C-alpha positions as a LaTeX table, in Angstrom:
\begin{tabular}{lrrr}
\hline
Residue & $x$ (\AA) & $y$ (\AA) & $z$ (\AA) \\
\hline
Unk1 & $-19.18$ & $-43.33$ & 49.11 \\
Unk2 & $-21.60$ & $-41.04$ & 51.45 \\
Unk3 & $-20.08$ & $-39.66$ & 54.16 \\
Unk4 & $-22.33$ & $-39.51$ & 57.23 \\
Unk5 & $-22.52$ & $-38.91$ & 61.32 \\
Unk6 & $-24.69$ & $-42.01$ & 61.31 \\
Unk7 & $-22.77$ & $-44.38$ & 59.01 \\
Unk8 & $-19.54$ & $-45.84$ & 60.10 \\
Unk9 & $-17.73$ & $-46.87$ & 56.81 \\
Unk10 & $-15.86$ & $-50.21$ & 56.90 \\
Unk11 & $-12.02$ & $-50.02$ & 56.43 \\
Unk12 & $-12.46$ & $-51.44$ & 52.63 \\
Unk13 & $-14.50$ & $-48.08$ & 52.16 \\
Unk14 & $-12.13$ & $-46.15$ & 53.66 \\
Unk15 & $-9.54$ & $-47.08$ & 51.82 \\
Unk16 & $-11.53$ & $-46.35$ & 48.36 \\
Unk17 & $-12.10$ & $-42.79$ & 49.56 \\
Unk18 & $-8.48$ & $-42.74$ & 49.90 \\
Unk19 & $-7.82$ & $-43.53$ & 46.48 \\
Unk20 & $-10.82$ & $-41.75$ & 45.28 \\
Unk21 & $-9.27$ & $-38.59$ & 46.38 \\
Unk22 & $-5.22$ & $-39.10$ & 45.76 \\
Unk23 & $-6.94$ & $-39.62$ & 42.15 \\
Unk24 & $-7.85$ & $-36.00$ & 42.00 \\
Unk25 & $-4.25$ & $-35.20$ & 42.58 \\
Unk26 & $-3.61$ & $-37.26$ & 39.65 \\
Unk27 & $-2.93$ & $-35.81$ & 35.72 \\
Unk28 & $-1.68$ & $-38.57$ & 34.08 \\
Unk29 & 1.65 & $-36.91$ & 33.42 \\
Unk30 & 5.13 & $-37.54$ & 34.34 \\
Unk31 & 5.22 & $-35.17$ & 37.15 \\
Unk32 & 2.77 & $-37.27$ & 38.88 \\
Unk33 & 5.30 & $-39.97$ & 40.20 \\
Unk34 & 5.84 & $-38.46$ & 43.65 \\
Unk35 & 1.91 & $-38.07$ & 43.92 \\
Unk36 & 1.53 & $-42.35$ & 42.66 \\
Unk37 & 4.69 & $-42.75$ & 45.32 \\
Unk38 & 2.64 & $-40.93$ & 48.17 \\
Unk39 & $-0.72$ & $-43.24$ & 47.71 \\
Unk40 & 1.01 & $-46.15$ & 47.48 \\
Unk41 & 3.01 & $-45.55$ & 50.83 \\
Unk42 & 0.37 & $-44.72$ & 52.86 \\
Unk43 & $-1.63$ & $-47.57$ & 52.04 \\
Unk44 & 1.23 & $-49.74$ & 52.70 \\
Unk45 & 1.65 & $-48.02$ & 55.87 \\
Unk46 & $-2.06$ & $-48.84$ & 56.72 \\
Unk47 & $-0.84$ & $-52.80$ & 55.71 \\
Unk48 & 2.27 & $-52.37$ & 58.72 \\
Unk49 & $-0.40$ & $-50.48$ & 60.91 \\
Unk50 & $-2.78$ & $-53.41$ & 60.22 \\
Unk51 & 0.35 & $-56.29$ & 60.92 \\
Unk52 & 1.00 & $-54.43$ & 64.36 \\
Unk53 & $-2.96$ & $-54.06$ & 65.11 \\
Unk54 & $-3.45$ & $-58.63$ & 64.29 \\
Unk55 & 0.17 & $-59.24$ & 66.42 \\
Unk56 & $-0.63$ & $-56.71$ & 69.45 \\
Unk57 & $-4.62$ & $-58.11$ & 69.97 \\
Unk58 & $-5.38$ & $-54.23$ & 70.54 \\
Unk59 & $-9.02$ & $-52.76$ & 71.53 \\
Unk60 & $-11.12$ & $-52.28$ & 69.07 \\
Unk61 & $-11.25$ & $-48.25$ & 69.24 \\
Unk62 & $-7.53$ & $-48.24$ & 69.75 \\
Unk63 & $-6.96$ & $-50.72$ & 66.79 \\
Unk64 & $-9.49$ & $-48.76$ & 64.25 \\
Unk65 & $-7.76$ & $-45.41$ & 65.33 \\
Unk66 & $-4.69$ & $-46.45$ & 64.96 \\
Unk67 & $-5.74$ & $-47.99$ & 61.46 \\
Unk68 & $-7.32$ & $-44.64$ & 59.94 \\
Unk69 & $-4.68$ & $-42.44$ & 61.33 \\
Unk70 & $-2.01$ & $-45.09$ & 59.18 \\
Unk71 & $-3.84$ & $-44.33$ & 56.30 \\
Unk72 & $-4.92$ & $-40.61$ & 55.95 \\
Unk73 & $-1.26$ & $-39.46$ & 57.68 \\
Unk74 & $-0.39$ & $-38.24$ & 54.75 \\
Unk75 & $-3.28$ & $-36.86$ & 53.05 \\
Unk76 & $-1.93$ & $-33.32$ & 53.23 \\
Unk77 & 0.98 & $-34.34$ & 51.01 \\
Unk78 & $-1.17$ & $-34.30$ & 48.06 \\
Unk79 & $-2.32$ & $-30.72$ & 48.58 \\
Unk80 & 1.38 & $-29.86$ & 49.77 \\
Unk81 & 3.08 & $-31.23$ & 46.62 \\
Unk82 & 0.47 & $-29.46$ & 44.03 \\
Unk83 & 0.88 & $-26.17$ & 45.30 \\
Unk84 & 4.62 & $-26.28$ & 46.00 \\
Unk85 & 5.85 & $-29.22$ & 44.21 \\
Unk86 & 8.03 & $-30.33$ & 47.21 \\
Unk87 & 7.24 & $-32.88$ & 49.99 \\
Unk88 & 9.94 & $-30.55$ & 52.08 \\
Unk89 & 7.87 & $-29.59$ & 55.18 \\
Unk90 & 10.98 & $-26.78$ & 55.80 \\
Unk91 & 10.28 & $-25.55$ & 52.00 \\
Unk92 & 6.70 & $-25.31$ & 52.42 \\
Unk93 & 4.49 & $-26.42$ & 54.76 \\
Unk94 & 4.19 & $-29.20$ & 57.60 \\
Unk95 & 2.73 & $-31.74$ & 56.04 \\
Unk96 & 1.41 & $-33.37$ & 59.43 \\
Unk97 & $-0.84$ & $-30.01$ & 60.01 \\
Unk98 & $-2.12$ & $-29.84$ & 56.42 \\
Unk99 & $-2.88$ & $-33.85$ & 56.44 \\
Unk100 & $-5.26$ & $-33.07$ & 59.74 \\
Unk101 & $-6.84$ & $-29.76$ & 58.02 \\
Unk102 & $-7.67$ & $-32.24$ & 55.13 \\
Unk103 & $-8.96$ & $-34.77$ & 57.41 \\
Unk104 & $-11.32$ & $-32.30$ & 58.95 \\
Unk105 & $-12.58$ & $-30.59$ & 55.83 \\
Unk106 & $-12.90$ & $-33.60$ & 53.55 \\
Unk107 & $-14.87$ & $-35.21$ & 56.61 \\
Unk108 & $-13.42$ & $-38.22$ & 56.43 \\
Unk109 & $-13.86$ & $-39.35$ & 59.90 \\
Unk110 & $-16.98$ & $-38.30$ & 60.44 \\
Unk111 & $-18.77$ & $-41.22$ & 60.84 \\
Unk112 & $-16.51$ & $-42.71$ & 63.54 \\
Unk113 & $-17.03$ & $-42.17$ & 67.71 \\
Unk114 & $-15.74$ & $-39.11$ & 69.11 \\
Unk115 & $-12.96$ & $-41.20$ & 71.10 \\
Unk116 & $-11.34$ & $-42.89$ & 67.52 \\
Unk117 & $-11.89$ & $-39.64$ & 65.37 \\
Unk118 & $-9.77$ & $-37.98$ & 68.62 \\
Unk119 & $-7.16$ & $-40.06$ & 68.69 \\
Unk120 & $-6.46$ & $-40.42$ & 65.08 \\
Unk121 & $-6.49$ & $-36.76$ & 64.61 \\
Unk122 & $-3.72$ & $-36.64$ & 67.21 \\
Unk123 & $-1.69$ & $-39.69$ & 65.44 \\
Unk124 & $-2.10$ & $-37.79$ & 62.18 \\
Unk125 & $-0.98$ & $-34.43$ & 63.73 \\
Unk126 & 1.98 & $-36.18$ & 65.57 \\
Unk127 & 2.96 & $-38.34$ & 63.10 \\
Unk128 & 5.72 & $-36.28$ & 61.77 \\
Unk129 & 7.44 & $-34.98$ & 65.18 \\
Unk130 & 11.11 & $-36.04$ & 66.28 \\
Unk131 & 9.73 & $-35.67$ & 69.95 \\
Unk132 & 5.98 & $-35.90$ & 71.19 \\
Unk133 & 4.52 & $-33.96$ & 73.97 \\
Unk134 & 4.74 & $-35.79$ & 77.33 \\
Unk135 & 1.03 & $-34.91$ & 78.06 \\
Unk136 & $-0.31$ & $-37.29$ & 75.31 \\
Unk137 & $-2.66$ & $-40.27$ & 77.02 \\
Unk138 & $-1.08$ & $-43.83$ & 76.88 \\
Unk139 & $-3.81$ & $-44.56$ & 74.35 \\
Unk140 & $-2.87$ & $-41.39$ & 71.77 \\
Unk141 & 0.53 & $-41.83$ & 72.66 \\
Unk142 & 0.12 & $-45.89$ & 71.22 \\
Unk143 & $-1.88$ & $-44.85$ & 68.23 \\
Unk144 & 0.77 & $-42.12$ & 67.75 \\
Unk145 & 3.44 & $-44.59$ & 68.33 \\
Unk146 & 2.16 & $-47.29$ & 65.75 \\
Unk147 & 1.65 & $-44.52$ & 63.35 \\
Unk148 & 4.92 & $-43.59$ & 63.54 \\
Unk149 & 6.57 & $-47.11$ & 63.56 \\
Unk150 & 4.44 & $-48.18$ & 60.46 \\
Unk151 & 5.41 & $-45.16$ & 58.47 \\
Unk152 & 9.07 & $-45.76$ & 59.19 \\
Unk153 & 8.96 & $-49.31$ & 58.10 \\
Unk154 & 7.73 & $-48.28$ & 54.95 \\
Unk155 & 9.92 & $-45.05$ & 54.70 \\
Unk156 & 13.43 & $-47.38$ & 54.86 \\
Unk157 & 11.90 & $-49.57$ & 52.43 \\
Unk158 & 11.09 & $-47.27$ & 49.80 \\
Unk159 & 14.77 & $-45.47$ & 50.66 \\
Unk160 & 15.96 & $-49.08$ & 49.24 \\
Unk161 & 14.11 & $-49.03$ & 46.40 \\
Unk162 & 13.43 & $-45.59$ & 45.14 \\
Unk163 & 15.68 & $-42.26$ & 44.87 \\
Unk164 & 15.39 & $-38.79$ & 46.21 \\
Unk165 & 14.44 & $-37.10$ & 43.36 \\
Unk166 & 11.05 & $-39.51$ & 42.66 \\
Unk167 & 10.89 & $-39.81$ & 46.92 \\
Unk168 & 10.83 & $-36.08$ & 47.77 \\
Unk169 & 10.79 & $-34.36$ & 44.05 \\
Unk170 & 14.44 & $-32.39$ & 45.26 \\
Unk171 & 17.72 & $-33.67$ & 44.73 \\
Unk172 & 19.98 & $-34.84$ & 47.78 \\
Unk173 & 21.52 & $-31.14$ & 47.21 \\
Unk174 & 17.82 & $-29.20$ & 47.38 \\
Unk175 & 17.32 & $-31.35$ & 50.56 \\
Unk176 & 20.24 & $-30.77$ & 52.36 \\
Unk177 & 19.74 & $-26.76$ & 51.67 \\
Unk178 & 16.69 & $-26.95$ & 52.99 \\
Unk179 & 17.06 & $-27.97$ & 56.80 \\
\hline
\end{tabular}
């Protein structure tokens, strides 16, 4: 897929690149669950961000923001986990930071109007705060917000279905030494 100012990919296309590049984060070996756990939950968090887009009859920018930022949230956790083999934000880095570095370097959005790339960026950024700033507009404050609600939904699903060891690669012990 080309990446362009003048070509505004389609969602399908977006979410290949996606799994175009968690596949280079990918060896094939054992090790590689947390990375396979990762992809999958943030396209399912692009699914919730997709359920609350159809039920809430949003704008379109607000909608396709909202969208992209649900998906590529968590592209710094690839990075994060290879180099430190931890998604622990407090053991290495915040993951929220990295995922918007990616998002700038890897050009993902760069196709998309200055308006949705903005407020995506800022859902990415935000995404992982237990309090966001009070200056945020009502619109990056809802693309935040539906971010943030679509990433929980899937978090206390996979806490149902999964343990800590394949969720965060650290054992309830590591994580409770580590706030």
């Amino acid at each position: 897929i080309s990446l362009s100012p003048e070509r505004l990919l389609s969602f399908d296309e977006h979410c290949s690149l996606f799994r175009s590049y968690a596949a280079n984060f990918i060896t094939n070996r054992t090790e590689d669950a947390p990375i396979r756990l990762k992809e999958a939950h943030s396209l399912r968090v692009y699914t919730h961000v997709e359920n609350i887009v159809r039920t809430e009859h949003l704008p379109d920018d607000i909608a396709r923001a909202g969208l992209l930022a649900g998906l590529y949230h968590d592209c710094g956790r690839f990075p994060q986990f290879c180099q430190y083999r931890t998604f622990v934000d407090a053991a290495s880095v915040n993951h929220a930071h990295l995922s918007l570095k990616v998002l700038k370097k890897k050009g993902f959005l760069i196709g998309e109007t200055p308006r949705v790339r903005a407020l995506a960026q800022t859902a990415v950024l935000l995404h992982n705060r237990s309090v966001l700033p009070e200056r945020l507009t009502p619109d990056a404050r809802l693309v935040t917000d539906m971010v943030r609600d679509a990433d929980k939904l899937d978090i206390m699903n996979t806490m149902q279905t999964s343990t800590p060891e394949t969720i965060m690669n650290s054992t309830l012990a590591e994580l409770a030494q580590s706030k």
